[in-house]
PDB file of C-alpha atoms and ligand atoms in Angstrom:
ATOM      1  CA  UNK P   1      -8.811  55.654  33.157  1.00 38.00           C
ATOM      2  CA  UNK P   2     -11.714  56.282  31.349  1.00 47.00           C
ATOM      3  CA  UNK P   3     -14.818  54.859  29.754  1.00 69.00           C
ATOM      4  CA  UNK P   4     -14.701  51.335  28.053  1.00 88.00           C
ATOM      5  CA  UNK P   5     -12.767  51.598  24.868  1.00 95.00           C
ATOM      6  CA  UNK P   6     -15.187  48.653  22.514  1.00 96.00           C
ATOM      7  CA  UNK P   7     -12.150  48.039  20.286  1.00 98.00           C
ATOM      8  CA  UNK P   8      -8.618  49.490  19.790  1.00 98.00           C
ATOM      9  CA  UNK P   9      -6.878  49.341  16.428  1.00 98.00           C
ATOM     10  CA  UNK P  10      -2.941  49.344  15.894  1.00 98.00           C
ATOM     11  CA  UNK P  11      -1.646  50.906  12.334  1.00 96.00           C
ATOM     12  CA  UNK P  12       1.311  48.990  11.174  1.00 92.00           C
ATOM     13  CA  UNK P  13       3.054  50.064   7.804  1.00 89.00           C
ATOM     14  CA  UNK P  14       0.892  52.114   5.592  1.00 87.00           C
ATOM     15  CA  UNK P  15      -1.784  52.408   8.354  1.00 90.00           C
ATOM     16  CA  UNK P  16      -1.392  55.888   9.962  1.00 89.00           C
ATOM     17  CA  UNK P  17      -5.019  56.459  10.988  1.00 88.00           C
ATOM     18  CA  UNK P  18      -8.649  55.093  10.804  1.00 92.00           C
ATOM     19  CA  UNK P  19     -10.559  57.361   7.841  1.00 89.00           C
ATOM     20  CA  UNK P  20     -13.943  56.447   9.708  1.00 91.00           C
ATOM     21  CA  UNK P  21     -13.054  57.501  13.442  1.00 95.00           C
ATOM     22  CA  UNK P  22     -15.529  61.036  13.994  1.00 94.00           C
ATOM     23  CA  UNK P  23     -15.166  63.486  16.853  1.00 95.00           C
ATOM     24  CA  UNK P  24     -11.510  62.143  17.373  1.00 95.00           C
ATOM     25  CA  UNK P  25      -9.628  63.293  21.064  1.00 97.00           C
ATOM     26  CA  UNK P  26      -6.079  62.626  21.266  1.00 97.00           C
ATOM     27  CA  UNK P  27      -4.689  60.822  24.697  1.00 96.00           C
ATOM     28  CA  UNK P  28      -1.358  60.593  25.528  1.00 96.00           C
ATOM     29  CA  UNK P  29      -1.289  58.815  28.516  1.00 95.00           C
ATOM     30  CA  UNK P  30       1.714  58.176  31.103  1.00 95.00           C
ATOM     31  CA  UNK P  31       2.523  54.566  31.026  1.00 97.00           C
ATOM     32  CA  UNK P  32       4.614  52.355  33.570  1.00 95.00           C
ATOM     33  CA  UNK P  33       7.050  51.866  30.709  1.00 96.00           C
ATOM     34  CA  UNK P  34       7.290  55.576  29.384  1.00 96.00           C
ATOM     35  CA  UNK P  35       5.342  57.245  26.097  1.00 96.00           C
ATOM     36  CA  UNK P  36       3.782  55.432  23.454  1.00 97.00           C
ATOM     37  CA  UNK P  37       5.139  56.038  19.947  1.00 96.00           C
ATOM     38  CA  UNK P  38       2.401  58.643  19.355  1.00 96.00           C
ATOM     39  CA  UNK P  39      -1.293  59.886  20.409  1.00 97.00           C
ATOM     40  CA  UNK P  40      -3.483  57.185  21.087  1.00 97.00           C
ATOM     41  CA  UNK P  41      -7.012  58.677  18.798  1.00 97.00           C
ATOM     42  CA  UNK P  42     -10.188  57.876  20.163  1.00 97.00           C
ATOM     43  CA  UNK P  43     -13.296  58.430  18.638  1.00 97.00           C
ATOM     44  CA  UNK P  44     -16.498  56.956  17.382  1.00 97.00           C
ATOM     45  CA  UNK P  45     -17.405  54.603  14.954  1.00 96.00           C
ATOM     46  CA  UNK P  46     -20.705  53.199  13.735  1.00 94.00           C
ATOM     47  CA  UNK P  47     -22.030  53.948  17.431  1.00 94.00           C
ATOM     48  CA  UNK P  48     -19.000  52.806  19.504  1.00 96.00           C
ATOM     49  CA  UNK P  49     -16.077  54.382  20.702  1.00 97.00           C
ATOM     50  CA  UNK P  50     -12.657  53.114  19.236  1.00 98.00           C
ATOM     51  CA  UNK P  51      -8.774  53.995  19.752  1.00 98.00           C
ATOM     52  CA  UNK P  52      -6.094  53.983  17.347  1.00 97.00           C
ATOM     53  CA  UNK P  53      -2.659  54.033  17.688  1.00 97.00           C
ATOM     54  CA  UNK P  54       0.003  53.688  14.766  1.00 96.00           C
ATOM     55  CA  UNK P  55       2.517  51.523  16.004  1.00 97.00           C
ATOM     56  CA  UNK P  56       5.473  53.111  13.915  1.00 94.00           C
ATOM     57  CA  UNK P  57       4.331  56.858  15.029  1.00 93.00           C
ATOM     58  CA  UNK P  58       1.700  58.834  12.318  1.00 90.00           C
ATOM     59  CA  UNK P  59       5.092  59.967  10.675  1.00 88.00           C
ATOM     60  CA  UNK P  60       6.684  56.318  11.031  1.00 84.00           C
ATOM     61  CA  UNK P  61       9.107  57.413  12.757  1.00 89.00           C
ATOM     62  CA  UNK P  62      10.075  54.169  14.959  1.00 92.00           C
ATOM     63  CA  UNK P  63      11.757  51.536  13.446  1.00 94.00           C
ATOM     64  CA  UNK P  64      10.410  48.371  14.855  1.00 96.00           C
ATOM     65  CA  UNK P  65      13.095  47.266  17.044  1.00 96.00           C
ATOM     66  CA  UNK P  66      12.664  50.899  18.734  1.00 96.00           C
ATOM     67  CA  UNK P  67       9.007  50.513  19.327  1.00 96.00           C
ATOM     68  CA  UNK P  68       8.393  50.947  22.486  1.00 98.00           C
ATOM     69  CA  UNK P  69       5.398  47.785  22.305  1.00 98.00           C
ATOM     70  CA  UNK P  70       5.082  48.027  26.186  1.00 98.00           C
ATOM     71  CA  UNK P  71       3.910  51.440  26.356  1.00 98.00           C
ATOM     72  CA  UNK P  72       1.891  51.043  23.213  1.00 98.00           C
ATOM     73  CA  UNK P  73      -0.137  48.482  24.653  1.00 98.00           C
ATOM     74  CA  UNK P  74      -0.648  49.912  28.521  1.00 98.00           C
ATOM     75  CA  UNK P  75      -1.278  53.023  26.725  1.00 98.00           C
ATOM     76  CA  UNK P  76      -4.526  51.360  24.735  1.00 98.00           C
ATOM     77  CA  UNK P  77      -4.966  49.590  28.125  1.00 98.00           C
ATOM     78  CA  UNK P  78      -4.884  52.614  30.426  1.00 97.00           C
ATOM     79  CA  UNK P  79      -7.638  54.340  27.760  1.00 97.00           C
ATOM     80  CA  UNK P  80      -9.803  51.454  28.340  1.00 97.00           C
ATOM     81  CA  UNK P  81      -9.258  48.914  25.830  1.00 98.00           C
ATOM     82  CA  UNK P  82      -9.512  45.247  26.583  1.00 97.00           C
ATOM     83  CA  UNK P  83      -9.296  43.995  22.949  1.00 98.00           C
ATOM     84  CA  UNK P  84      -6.623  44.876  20.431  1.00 98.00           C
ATOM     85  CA  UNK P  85      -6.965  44.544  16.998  1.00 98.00           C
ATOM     86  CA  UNK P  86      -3.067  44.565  15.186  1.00 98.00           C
ATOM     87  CA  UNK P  87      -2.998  45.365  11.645  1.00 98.00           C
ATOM     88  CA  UNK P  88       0.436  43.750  10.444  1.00 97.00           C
ATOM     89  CA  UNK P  89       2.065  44.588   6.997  1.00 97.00           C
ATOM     90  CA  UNK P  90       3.626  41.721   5.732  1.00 98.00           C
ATOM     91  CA  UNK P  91       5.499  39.631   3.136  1.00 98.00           C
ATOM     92  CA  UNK P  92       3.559  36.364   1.735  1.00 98.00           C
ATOM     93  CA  UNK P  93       6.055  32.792   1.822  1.00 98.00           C
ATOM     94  CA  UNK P  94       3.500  30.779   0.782  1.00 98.00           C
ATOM     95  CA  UNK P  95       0.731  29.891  -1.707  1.00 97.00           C
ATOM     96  CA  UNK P  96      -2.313  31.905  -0.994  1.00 97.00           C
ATOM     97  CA  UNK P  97      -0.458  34.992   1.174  1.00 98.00           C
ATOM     98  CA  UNK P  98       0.418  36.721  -2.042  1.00 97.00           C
ATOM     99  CA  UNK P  99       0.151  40.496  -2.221  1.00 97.00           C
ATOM    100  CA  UNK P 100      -3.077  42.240  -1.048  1.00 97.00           C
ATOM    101  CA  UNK P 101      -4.496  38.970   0.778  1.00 98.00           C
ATOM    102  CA  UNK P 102      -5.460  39.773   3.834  1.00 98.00           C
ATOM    103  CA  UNK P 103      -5.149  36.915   6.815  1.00 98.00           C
ATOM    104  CA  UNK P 104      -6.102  36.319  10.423  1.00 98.00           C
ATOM    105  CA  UNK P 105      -2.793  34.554  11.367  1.00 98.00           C
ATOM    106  CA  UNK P 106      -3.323  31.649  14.273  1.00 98.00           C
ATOM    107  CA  UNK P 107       0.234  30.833  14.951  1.00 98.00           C
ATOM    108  CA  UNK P 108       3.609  32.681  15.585  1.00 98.00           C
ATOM    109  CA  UNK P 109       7.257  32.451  15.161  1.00 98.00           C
ATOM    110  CA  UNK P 110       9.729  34.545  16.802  1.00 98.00           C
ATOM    111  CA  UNK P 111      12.557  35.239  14.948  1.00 98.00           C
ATOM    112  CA  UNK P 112      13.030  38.824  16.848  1.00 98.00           C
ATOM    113  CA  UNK P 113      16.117  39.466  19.453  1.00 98.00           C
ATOM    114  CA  UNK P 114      17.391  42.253  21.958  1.00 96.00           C
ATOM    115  CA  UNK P 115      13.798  43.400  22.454  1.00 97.00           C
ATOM    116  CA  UNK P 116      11.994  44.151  25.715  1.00 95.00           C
ATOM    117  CA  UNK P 117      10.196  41.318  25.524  1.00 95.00           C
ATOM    118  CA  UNK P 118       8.305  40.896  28.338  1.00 95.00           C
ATOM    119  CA  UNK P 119       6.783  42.582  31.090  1.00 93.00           C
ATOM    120  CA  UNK P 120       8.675  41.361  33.928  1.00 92.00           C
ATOM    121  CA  UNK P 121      11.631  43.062  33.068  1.00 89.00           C
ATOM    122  CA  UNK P 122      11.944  45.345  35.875  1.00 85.00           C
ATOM    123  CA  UNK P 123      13.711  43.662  39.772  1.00 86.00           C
ATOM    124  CA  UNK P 124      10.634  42.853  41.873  1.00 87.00           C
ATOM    125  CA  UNK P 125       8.095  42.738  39.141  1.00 88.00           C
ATOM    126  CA  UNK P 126       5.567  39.549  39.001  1.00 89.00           C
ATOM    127  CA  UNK P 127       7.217  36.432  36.872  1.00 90.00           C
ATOM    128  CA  UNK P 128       4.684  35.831  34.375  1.00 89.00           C
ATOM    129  CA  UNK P 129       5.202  32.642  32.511  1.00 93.00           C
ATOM    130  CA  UNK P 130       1.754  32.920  30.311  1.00 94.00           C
ATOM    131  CA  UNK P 131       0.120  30.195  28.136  1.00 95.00           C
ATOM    132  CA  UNK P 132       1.341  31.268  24.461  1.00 98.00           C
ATOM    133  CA  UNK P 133       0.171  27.996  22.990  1.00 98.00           C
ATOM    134  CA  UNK P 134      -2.442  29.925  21.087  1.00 98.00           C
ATOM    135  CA  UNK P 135      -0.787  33.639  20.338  1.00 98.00           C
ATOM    136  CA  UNK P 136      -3.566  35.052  18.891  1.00 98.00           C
ATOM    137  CA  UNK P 137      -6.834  35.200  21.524  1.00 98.00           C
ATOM    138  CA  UNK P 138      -9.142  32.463  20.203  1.00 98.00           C
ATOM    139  CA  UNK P 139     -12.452  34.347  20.373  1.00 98.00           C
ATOM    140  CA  UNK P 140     -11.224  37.621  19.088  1.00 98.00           C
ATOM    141  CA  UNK P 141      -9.932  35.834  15.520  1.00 98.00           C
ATOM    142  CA  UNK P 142     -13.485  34.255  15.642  1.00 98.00           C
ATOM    143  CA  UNK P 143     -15.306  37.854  15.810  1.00 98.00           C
ATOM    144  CA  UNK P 144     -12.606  38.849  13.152  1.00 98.00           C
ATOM    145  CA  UNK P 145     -13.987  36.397  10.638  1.00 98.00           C
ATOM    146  CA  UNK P 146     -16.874  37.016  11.121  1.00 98.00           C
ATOM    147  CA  UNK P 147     -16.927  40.316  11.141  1.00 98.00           C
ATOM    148  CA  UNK P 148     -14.636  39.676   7.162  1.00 98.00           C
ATOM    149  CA  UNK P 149     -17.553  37.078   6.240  1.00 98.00           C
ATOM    150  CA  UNK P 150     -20.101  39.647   7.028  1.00 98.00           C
ATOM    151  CA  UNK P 151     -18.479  42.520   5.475  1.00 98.00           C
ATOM    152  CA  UNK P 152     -17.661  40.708   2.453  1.00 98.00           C
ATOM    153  CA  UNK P 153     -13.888  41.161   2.738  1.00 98.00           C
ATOM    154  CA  UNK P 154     -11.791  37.771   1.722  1.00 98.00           C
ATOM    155  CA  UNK P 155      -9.534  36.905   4.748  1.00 98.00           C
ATOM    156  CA  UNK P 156      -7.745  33.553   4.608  1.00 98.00           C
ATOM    157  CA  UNK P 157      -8.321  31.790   8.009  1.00 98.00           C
ATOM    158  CA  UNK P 158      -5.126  31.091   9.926  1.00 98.00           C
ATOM    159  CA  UNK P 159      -1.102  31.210   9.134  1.00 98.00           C
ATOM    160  CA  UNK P 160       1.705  31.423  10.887  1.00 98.00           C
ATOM    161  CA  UNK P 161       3.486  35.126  10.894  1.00 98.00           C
ATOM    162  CA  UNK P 162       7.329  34.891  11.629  1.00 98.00           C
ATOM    163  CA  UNK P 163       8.523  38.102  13.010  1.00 98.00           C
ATOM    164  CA  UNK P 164      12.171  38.892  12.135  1.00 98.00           C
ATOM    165  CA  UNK P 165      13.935  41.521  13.429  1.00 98.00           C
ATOM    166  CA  UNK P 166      14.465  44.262  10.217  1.00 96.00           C
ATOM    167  CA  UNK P 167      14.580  47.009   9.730  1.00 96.00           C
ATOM    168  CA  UNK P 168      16.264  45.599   6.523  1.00 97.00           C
ATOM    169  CA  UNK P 169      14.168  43.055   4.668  1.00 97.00           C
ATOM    170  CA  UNK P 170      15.392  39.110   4.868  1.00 98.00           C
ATOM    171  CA  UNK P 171      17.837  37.250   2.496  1.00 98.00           C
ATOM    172  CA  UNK P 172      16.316  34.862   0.427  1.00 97.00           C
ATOM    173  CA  UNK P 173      17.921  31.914   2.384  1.00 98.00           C
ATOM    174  CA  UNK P 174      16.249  33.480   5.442  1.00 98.00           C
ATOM    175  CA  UNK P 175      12.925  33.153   4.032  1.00 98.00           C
ATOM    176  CA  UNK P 176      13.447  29.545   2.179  1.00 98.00           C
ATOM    177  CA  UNK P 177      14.001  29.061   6.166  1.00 98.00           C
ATOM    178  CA  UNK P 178      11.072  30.857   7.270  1.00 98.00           C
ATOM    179  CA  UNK P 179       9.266  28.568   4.836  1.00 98.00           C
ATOM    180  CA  UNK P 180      10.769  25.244   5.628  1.00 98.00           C
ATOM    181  CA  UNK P 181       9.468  25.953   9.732  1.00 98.00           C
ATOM    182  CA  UNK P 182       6.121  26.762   8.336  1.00 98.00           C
ATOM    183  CA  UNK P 183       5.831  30.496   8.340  1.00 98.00           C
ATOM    184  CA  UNK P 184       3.213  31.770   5.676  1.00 98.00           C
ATOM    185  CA  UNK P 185       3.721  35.648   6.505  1.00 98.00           C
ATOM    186  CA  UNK P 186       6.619  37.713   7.453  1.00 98.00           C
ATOM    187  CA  UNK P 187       6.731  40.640   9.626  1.00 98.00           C
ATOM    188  CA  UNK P 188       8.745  42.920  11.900  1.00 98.00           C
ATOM    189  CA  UNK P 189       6.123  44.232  14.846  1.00 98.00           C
ATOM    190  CA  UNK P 190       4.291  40.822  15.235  1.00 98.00           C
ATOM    191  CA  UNK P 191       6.810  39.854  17.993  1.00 98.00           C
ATOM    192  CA  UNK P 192       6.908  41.189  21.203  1.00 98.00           C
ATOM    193  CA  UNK P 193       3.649  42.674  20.683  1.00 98.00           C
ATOM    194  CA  UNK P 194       1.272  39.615  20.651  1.00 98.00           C
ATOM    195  CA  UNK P 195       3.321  38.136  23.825  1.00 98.00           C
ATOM    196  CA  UNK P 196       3.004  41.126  25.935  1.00 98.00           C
ATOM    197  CA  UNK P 197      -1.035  41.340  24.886  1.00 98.00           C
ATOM    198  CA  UNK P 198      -0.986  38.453  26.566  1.00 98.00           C
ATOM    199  CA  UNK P 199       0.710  39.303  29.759  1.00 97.00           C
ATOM    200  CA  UNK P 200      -1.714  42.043  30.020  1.00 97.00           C
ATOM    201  CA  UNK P 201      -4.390  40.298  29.404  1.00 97.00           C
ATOM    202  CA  UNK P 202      -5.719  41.925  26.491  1.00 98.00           C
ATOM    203  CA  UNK P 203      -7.580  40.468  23.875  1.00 98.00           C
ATOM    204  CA  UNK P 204      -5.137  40.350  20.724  1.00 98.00           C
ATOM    205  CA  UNK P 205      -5.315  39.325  17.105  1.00 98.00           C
ATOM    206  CA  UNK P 206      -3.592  40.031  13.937  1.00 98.00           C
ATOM    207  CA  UNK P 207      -4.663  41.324  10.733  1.00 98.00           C
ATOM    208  CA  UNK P 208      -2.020  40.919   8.782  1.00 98.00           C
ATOM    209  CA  UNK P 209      -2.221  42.588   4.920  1.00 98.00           C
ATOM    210  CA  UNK P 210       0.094  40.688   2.544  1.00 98.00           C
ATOM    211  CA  UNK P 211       2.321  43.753   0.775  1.00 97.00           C
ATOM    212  CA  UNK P 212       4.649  42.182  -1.425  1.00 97.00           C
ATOM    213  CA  UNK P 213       6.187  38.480  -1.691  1.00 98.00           C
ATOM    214  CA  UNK P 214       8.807  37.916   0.580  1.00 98.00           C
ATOM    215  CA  UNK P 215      12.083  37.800  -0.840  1.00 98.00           C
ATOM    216  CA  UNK P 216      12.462  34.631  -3.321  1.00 97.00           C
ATOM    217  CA  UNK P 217       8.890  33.566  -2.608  1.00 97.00           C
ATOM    218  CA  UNK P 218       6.755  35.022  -5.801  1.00 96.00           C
ATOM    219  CA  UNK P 219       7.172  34.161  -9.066  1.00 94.00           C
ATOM    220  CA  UNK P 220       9.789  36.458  -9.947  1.00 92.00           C
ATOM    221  CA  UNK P 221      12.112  35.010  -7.380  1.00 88.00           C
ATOM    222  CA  UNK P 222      14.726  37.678  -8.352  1.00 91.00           C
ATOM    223  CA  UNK P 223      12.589  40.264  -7.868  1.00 92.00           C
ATOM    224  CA  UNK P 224      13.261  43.578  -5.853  1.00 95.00           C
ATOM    225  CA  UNK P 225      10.722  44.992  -3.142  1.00 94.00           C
ATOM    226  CA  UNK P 226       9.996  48.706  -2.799  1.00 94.00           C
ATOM    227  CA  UNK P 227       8.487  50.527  -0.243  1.00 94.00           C
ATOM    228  CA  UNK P 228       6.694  51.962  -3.219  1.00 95.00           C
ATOM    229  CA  UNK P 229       5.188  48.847  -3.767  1.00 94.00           C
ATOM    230  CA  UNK P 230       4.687  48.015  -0.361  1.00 95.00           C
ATOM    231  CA  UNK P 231       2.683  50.799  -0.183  1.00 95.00           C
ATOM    232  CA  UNK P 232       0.603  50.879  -2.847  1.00 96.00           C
ATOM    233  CA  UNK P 233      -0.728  47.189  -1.805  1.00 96.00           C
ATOM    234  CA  UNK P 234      -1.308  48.478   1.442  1.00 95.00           C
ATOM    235  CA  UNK P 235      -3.876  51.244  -0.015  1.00 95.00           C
ATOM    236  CA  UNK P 236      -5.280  48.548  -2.199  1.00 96.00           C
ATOM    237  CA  UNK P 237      -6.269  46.517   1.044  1.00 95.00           C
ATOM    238  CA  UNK P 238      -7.055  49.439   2.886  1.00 95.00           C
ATOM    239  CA  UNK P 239     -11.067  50.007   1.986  1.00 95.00           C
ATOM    240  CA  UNK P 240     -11.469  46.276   3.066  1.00 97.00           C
ATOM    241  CA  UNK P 241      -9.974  46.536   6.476  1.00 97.00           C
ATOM    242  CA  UNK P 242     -12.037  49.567   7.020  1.00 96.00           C
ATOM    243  CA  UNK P 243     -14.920  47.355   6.518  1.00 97.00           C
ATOM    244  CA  UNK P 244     -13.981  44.515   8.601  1.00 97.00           C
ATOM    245  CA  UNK P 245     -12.746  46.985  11.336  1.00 97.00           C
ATOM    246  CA  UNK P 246     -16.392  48.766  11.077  1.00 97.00           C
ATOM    247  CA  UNK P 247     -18.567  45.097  11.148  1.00 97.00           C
ATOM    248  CA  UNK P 248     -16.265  44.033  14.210  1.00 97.00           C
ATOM    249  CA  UNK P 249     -17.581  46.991  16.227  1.00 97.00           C
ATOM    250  CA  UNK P 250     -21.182  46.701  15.002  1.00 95.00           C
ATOM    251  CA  UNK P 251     -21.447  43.299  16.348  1.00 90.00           C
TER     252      UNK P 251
HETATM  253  N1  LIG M   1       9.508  41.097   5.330  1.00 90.93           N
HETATM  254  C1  LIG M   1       9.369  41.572   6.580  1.00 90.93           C
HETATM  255  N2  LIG M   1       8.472  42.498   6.905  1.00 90.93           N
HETATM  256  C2  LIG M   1       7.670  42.963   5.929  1.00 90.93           C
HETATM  257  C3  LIG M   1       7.772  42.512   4.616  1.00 90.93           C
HETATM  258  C4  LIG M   1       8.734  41.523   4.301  1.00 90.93           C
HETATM  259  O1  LIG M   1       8.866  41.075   3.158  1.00 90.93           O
HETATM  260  N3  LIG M   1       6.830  43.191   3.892  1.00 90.93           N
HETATM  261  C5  LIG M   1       6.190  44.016   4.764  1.00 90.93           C
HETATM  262  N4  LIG M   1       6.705  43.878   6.000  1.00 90.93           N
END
C-alpha cells in the first residue's frame, strides 16, 4: 500500500505507456490472483501522481483471453488507485464510431467466454452479485467529458462496446449481429475487466479509440483490416487522449 494513486490509466492496443508520466517508479506488486501482465508505472503528471499499466504487457505479449484482468486491476488497486481509466482499441459498427473517433462507451455487451470472470472464483470467497446495470461508473464518464470538452478533444458521448472473445477479428455475420443487438464498438479486453472494476469497487470507465471499421461495417464492406492500420489510427488518436488524460487529473 502506498500513497493515493489520483488516477490510473490502462494501455490497450497501441497504448504501451503514458509520454507525459515524469519521475516514473516501476511496482510490481503481489496480487491475490498472481502478477499483473507487466510493471504497473507510477509517476507524476501535471501535479498528481498517476499509474499506468498496459493491459497486453509493454511488448503485447498477452493475448486478451490470457490477460490476467484480476491481477491487473488489484495490482492498480494495491498501488492506491480507486479510479481506473481503460483505454480500449476498437472497431466502429455504427455511424459516428468510424476510425480515430474516440468514445466514452455507457453500455456493454459480453460476447467473451472461458474467462475468469469474476472475483468469487475461489471455494469460500464472498458471492458478489454486483449492480452492472450501469457498467461504466456514472461519475467517472462525467469527469471524462468533461475533462474531453475542456481539452478540446471530440469524444462522442455514450455507445455500447461488445467484447468478443479474439484474438482473431469477427466474421462479418458476427458483426451484422453485433449491430442488430445495438453494439456501436467492438473490442476484446472490455469484458471481464469493467465487471471485476466493479466487484472491487473501483471507479471504471472506458475510453475506447475507434481503429478501423469492424468487419463489413465501413464503406468498403469487403475491406481487409491490418494491424498496420490499426495502428497507425491509434497514433493518430494518441495526442488527444494525452490531453483528456492530462485535464482529467487537473480537475
Ligand atoms: N474487433 C475487435 N477488436 C478490435 C477491433 C475489431 O475490429 N479493432 C480493434 N480491436
Amino acid at each position: 500500500m502506498s500513497n493515493q494513486i489520483d488516477l490510473a490509466v490502462i494501455g490497450g492496443t497501441g497504448v504501451y505507456a503514458l509520454a507525459e508520466l515524469e519521475n516514473v517508479e516501476a511496482r510490481t506488486p503481489d496480487t491475490p490472483y498472481g502478477p499483473a501482465s507487466g510493471p504497473v508505472r507510477i509517476g507524476t503528471l501535471a501535479g498528481r501522481r498517476v499509474a499506468f499499466l498496459a493491459r497486453h504487457g509493454e511488448g503485447h505479449s498477452v493475448p486478451p483471453h490470457r490477460i490476467n484482468y484480476r491481477a491487473n486491476l488489484a495490482a492498480l488497486q494495491q498501488v492506491g488507485a480507486r479510479r481506473v481509466l481503460a483505454l480500449n482499441t476498437v472497431g466502429g459498427i455504427t455511424e459516428g464510431y468510424g476510425p480515430r473517433v474516440l468514445a466514452c462507451v455507457d453500455q456493454l455487451i459480453d460476447y467473451t467466454w472461458g474467462r475468469v470472470s469474476t472475483l468469487c472464483e475461489e471455494p469460500g470467497t464472498e458471492v458478489l452479485h454486483i449492480d452492472f446495470g450501469e457498467p461504466y461508473t456514472p461519475v467517472l464518464r462525467r469527469a471524462v467529458l468533461d475533462a474531453a470538452e475542456r481539452a478540446g478533444v471530440a469524444v462522442v458521448d455514450g455507445g455500447c462496446y461488445g467484447a468478443t472473445q479474439g484474438p482473431r477479428l469477427e466474421t462479418r455475420a458476427e458483426i451484422a449481429r453485433l449491430r442488430r443487438d445495438g453494439c456501436d464498438v467492438v473490442g476484446m479486453t472490455g469484458m471481464p475487466e469493467a465487471g471485476l472494476a466493479r466487484e472491487l469497487g473501483l471507479d471504471y470507465a472506458s475510453l475506447s479509440i475507434v481503429a478501423n471499421w469492424a468487419s463489413g461495417a465501413g464503406p468498403q464492406p469487403d475491406e481487409v483490416i491490418t494491424l498496420d492500420d490499426v495502428l497507425a489510427n491509434v497514433a493518430a488518436a494518441s495526442a488527444g487522449v494525452a490531453r483528456i488524460v492530462r485535464a482529467l487529473v487537473e480537475a
